[in-house]
PDB file of C-alpha atoms in Angstrom:
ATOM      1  CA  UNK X   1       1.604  92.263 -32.279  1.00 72.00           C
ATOM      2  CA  UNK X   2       0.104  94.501 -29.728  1.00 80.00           C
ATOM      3  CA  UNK X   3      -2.803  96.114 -30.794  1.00 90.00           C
ATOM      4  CA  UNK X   4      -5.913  98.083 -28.657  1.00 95.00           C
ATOM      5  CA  UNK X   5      -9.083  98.932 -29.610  1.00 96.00           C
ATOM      6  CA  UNK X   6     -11.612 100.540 -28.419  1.00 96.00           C
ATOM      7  CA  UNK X   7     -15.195 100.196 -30.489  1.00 95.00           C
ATOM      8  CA  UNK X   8     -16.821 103.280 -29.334  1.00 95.00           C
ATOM      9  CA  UNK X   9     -15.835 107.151 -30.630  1.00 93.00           C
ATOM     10  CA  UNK X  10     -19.006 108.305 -28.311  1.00 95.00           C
ATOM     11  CA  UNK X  11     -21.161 107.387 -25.971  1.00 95.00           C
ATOM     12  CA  UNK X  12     -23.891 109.868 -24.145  1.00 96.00           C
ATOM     13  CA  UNK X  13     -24.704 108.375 -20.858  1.00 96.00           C
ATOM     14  CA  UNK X  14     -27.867 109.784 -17.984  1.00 96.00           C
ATOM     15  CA  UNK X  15     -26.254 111.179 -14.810  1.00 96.00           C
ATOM     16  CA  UNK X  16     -26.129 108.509 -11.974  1.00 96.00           C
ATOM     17  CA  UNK X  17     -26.266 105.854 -14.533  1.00 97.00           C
ATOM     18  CA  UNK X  18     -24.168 103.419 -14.768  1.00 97.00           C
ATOM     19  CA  UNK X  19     -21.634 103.055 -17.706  1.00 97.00           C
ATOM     20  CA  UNK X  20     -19.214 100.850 -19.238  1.00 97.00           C
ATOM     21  CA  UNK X  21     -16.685 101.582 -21.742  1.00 98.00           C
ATOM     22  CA  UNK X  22     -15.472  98.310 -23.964  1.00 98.00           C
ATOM     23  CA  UNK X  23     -11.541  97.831 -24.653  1.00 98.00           C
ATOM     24  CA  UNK X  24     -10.409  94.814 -26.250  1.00 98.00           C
ATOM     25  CA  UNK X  25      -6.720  93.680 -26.514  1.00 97.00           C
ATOM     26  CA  UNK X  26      -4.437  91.555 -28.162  1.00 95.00           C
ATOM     27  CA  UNK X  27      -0.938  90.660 -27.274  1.00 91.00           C
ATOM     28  CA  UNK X  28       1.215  87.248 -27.287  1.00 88.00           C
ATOM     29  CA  UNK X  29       3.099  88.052 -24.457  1.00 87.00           C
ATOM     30  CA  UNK X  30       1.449  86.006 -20.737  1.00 89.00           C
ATOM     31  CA  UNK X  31       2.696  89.096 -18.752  1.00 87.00           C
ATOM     32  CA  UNK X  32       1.132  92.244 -19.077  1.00 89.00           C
ATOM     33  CA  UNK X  33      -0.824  95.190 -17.930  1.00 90.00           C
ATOM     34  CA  UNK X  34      -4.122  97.078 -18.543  1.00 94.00           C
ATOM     35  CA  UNK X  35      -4.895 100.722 -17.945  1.00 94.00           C
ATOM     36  CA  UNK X  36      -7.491 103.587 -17.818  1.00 97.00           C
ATOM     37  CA  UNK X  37      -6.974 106.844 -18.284  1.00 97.00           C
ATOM     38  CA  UNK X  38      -9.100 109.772 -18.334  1.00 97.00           C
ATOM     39  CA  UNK X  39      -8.862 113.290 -20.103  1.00 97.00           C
ATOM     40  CA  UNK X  40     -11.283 115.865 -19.666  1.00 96.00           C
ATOM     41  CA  UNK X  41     -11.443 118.736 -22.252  1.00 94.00           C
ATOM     42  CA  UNK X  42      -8.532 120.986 -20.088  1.00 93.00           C
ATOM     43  CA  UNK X  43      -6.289 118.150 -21.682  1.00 92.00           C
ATOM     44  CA  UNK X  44      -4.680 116.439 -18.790  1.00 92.00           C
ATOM     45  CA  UNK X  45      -4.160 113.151 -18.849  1.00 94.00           C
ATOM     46  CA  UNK X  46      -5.371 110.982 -15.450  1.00 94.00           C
ATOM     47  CA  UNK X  47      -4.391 107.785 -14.427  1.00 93.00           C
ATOM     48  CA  UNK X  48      -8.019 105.488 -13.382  1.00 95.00           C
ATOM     49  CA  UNK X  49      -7.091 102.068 -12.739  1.00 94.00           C
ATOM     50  CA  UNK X  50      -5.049  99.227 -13.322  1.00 92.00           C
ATOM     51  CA  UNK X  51      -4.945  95.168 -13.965  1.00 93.00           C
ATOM     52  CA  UNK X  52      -2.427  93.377 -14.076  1.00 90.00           C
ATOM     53  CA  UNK X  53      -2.782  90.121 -16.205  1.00 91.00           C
ATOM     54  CA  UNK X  54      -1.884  87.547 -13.469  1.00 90.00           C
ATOM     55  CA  UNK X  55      -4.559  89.852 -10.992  1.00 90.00           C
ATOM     56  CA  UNK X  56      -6.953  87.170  -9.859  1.00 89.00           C
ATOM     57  CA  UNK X  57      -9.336  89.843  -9.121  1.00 93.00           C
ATOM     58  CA  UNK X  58     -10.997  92.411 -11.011  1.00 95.00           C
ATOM     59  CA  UNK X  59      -9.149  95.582  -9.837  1.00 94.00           C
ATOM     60  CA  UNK X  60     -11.664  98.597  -8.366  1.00 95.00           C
ATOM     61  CA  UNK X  61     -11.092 102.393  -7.326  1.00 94.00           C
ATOM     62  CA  UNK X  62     -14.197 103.997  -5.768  1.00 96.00           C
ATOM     63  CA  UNK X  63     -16.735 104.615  -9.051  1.00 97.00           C
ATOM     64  CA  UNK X  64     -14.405 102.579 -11.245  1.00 97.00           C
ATOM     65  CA  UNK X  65     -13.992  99.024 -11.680  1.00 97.00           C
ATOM     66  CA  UNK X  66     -12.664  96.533 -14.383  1.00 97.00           C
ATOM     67  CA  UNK X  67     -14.422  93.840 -15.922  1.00 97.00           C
ATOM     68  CA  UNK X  68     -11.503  91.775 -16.517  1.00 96.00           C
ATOM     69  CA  UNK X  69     -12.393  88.891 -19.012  1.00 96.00           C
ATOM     70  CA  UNK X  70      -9.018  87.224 -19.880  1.00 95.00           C
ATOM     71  CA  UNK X  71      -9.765  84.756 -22.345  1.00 94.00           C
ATOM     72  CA  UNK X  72     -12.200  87.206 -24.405  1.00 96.00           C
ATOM     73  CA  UNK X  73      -9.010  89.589 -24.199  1.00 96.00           C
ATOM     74  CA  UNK X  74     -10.956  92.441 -22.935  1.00 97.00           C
ATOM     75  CA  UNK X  75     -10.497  95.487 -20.527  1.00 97.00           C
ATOM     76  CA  UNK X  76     -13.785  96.974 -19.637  1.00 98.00           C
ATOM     77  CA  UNK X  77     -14.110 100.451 -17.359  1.00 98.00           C
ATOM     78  CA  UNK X  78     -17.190 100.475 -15.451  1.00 98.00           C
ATOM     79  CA  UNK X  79     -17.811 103.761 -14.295  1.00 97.00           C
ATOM     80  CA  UNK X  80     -21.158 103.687 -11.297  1.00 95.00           C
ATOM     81  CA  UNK X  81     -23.654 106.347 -10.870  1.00 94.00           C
ATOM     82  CA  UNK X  82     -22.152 108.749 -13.473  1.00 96.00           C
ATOM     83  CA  UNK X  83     -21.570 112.078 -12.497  1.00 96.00           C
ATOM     84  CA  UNK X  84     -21.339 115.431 -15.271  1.00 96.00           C
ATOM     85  CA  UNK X  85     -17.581 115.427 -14.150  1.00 96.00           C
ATOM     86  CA  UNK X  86     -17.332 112.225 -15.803  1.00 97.00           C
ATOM     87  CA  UNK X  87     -17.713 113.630 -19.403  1.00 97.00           C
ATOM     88  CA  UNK X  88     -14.042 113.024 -20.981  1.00 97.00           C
ATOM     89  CA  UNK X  89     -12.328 110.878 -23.452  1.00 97.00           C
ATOM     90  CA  UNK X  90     -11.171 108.129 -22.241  1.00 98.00           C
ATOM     91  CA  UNK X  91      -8.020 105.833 -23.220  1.00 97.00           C
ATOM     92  CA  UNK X  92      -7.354 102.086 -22.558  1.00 97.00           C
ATOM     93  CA  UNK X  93      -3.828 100.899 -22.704  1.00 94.00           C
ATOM     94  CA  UNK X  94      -1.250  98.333 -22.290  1.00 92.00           C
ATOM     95  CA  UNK X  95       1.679  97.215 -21.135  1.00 87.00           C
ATOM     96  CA  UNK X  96       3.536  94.335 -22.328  1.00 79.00           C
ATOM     97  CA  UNK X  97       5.825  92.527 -20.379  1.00 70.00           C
ATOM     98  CA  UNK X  98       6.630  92.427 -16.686  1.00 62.00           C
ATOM     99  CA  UNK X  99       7.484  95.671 -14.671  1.00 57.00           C
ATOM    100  CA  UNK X 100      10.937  95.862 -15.239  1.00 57.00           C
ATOM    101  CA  UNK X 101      10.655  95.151 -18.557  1.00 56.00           C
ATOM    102  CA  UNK X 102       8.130  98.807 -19.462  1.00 55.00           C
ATOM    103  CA  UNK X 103       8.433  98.874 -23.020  1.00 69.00           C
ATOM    104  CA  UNK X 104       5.748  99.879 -25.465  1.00 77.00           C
ATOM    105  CA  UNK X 105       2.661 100.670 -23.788  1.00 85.00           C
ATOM    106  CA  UNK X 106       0.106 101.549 -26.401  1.00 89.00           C
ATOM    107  CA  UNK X 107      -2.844 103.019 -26.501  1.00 93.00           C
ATOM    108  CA  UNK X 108      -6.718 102.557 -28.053  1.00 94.00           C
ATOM    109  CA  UNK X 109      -7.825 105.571 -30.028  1.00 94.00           C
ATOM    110  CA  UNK X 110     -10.636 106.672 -27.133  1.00 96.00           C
ATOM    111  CA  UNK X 111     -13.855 107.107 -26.322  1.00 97.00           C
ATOM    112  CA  UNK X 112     -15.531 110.000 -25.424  1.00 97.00           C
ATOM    113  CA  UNK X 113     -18.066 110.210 -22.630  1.00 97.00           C
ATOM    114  CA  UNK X 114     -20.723 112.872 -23.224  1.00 97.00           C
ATOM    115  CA  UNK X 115     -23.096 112.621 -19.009  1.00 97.00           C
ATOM    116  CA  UNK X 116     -26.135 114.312 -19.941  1.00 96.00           C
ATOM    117  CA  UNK X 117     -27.602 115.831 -16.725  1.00 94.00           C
TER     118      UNK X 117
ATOM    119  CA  UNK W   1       5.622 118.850  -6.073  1.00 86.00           C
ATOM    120  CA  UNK W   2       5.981 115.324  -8.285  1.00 83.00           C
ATOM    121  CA  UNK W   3       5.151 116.300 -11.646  1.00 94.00           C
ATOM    122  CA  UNK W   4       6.467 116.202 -15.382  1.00 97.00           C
ATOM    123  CA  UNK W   5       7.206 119.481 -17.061  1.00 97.00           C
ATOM    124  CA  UNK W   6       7.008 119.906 -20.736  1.00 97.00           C
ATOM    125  CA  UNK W   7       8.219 123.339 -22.627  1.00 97.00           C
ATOM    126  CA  UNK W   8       7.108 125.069 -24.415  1.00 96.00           C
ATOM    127  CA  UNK W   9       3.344 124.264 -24.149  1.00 96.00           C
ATOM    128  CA  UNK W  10       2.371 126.133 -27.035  1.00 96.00           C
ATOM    129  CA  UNK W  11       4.187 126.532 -30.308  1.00 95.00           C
ATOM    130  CA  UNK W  12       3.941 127.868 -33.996  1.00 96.00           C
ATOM    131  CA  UNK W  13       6.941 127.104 -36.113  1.00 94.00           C
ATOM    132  CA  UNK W  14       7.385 126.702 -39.896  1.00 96.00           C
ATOM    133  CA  UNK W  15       8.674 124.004 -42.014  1.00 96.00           C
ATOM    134  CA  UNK W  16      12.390 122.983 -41.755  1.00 95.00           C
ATOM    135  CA  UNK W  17      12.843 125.106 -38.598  1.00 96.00           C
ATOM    136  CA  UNK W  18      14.507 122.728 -36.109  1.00 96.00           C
ATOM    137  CA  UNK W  19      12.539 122.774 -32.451  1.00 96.00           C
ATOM    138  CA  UNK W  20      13.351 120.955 -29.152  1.00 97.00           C
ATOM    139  CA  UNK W  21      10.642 119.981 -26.507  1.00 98.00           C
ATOM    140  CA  UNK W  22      12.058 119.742 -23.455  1.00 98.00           C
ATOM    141  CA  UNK W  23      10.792 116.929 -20.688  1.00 98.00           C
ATOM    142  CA  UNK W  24      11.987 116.908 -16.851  1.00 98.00           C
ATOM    143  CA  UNK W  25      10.532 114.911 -14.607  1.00 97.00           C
ATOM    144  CA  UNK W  26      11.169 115.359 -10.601  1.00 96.00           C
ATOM    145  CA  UNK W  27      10.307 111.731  -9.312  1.00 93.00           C
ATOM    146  CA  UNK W  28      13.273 109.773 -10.100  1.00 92.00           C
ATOM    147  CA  UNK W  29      11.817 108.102 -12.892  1.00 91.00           C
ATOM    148  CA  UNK W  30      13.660 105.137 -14.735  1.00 89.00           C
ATOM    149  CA  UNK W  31      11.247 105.234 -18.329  1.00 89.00           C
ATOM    150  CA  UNK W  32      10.132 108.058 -20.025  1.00 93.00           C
ATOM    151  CA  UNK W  33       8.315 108.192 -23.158  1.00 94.00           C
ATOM    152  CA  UNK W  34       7.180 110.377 -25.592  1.00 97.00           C
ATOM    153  CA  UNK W  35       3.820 110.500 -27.276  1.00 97.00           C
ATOM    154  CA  UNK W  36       1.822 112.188 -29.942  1.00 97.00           C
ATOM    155  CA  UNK W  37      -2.198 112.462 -29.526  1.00 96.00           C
ATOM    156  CA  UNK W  38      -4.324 112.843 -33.220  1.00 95.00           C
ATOM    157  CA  UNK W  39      -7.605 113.185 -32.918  1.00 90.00           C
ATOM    158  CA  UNK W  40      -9.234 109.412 -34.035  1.00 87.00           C
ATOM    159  CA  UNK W  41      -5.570 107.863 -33.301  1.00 90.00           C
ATOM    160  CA  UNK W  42      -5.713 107.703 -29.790  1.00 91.00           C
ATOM    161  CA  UNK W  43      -2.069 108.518 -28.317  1.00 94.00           C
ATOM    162  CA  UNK W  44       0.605 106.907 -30.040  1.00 94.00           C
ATOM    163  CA  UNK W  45       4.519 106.128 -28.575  1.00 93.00           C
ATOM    164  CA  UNK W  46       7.096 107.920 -30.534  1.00 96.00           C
ATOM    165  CA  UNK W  47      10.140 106.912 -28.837  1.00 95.00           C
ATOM    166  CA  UNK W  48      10.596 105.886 -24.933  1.00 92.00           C
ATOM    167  CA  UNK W  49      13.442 105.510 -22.682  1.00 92.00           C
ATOM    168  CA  UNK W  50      14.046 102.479 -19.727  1.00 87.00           C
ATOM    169  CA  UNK W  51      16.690 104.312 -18.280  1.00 88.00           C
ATOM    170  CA  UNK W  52      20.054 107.313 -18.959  1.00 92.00           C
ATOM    171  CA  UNK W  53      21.553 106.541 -22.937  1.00 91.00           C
ATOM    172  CA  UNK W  54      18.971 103.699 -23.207  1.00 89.00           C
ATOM    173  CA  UNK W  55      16.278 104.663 -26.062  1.00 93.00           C
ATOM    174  CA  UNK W  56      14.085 102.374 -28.486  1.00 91.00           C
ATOM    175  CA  UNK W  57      11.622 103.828 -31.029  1.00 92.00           C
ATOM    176  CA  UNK W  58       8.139 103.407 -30.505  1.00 91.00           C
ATOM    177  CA  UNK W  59       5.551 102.993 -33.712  1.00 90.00           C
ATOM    178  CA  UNK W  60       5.565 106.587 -34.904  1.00 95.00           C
ATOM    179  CA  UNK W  61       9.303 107.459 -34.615  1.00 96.00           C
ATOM    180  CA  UNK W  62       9.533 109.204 -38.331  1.00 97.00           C
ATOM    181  CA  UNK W  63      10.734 112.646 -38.076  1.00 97.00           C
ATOM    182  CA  UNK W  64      11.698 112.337 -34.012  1.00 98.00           C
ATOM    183  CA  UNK W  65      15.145 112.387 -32.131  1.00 98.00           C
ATOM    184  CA  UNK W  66      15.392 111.814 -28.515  1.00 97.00           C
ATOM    185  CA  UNK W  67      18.251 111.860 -25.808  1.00 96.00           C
ATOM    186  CA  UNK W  68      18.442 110.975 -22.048  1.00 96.00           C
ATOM    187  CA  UNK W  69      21.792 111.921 -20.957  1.00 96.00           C
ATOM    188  CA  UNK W  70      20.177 112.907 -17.523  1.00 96.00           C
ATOM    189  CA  UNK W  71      17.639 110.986 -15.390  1.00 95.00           C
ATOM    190  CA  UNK W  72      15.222 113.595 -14.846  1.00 97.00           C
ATOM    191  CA  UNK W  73      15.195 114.951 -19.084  1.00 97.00           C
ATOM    192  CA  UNK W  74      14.198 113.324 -22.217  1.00 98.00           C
ATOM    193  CA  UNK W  75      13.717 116.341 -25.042  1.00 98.00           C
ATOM    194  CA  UNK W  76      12.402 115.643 -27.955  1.00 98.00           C
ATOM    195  CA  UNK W  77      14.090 117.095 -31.157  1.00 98.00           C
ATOM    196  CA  UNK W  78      11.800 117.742 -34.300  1.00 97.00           C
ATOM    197  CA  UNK W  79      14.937 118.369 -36.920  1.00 94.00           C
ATOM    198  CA  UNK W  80      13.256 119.334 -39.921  1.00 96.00           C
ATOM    199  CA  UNK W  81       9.159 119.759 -38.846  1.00 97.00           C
ATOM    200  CA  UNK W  82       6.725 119.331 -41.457  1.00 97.00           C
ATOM    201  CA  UNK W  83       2.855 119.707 -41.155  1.00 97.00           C
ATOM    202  CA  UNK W  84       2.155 116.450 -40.843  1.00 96.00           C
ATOM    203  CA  UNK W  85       4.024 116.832 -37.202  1.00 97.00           C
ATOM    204  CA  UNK W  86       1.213 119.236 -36.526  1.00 97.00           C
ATOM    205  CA  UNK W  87      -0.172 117.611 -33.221  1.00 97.00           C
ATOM    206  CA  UNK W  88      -0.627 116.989 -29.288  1.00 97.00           C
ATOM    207  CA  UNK W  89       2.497 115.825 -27.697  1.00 98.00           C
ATOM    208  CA  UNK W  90       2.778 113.972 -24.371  1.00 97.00           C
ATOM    209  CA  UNK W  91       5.528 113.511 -22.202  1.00 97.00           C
ATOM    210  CA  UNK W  92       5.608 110.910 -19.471  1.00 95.00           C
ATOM    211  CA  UNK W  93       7.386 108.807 -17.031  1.00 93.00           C
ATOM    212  CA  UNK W  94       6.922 105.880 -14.912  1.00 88.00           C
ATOM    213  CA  UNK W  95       8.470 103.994 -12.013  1.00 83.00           C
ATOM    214  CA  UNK W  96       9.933 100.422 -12.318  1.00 73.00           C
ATOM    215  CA  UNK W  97       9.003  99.540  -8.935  1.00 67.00           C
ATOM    216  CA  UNK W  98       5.859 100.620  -6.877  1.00 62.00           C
ATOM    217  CA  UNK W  99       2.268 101.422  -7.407  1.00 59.00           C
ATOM    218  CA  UNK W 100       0.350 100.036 -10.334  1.00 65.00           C
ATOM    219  CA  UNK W 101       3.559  98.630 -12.561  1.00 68.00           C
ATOM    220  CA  UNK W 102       3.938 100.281 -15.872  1.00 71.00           C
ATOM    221  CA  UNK W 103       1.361 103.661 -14.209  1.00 84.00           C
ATOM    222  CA  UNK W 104       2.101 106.581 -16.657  1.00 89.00           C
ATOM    223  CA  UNK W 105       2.751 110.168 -15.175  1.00 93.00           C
ATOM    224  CA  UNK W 106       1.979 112.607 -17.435  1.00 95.00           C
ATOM    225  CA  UNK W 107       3.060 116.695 -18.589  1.00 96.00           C
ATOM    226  CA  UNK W 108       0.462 118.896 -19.326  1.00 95.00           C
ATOM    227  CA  UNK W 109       1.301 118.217 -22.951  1.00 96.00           C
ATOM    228  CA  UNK W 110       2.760 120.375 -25.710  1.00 97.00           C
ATOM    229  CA  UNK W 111       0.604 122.073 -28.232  1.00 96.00           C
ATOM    230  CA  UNK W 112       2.966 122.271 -31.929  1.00 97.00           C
ATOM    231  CA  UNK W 113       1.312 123.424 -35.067  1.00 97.00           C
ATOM    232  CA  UNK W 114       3.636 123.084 -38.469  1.00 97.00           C
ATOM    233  CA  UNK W 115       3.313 125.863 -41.096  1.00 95.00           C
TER     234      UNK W 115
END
């Protein structure tokens, strides 16, 4: 069955360090998908970044990377040279299944990000 | 203005007291979902859609109707609320083709507290 989780409820990180934010998954299915998402304390949820589980690369956008590691089944965010805007909960989640086939995407139960300045 | 609107954003009801949450979405969506966010759960699927009079249940669909006669809505219906319904709720929708397969575009979320 599909199943996220995410190990850490909190983390408090030094601004402009470096951070990473462990997700592991596990899911039967060879075709799937991997997000981020962030939500800051007004509630909105943001979309980070995305891997897709044939992606032979580890996919980046600007401060935020992921540390793919497919046969560990785990998701990683990296998030470089933290900034105080970065404080937020943050959500890892999957897809199962190719595109056309967006089912269940589930989520792990967060972490939140305390930057300390 | 793409975007997913949820309404009301705020509610109080009391027990038994049937409620809809309405869901549009303006980008021509195929799947929308519905979720509920606990605090320690994370955000968990209550029921999703992959397209007009297709719906599945997701892992939390106790309590929960849905429709999609339309594209653009998917309301959720609370018949008979009860406290333990008491919670964030999180619309969304997502393209079947394009951008990072499977992205989630979410409303601003619905605020419902059970009496």
């Amino acid at each position: 069955a599909q199943k996220i989780t995410q190990t850490q409820p909190g983390m408090f990180v030094q601004e402009k360090e470096a951070v990473t934010l462990d997700c592991t998954y596990d899911t039967s299915d060879p075709s799937y998908g991997l997000f981020w998402y962030k939500q800051p304390s007004s509630g909105e949820m943001i979309f980070l970044i995305y891997q897709g589980s044939y992606d032979q690369q580890n996919a980046t956008e600007g401060r935020y990377s992921l540390n793919f590691q497919k046969a560990r089944k785990s998701a990683n965010l990296v998030i470089s040279a933290s900034q105080l805007g970065d404080s937020a909960m943050y959500f890892c989640a999957m897809r199962e299944g190719g595109y056309s086939s967006a089912s269940k995407i589930i989520f792990g139960s967060g972490t939140r990000l305390s930057i300390r300045p | 203005e793409a975007q997913v609107t949820q309404n009301p954003r705020y509610l109080i009801t009391v027990t038994g007291k049937k409620l809809t949450v309405t869901c549009s979405q303006n980008m021509n969506h195929e799947y929308m979902s519905w979720y509920r966010q606990d605090p320690g759960l994370g955000l968990r699927q209550i029921y999703y859609s992959m397209n007009v009079e297709v719906t599945d249940k997701g892992d939390v669909p106790e309590g929960y109707k849905v429709s999609r006669k339309e594209k653009r809505n998917f309301p959720l219906i609370l018949e008979s609320p009860s406290p333990n319904q008491t919670s964030l709720y999180f619309c969304a929708s997502s393209p079947t083709s394009g951008g990072a397969p499977g992205e989630l575009f979410f409303g601003e979320g619905s605020r419902l507290t059970v009496l």
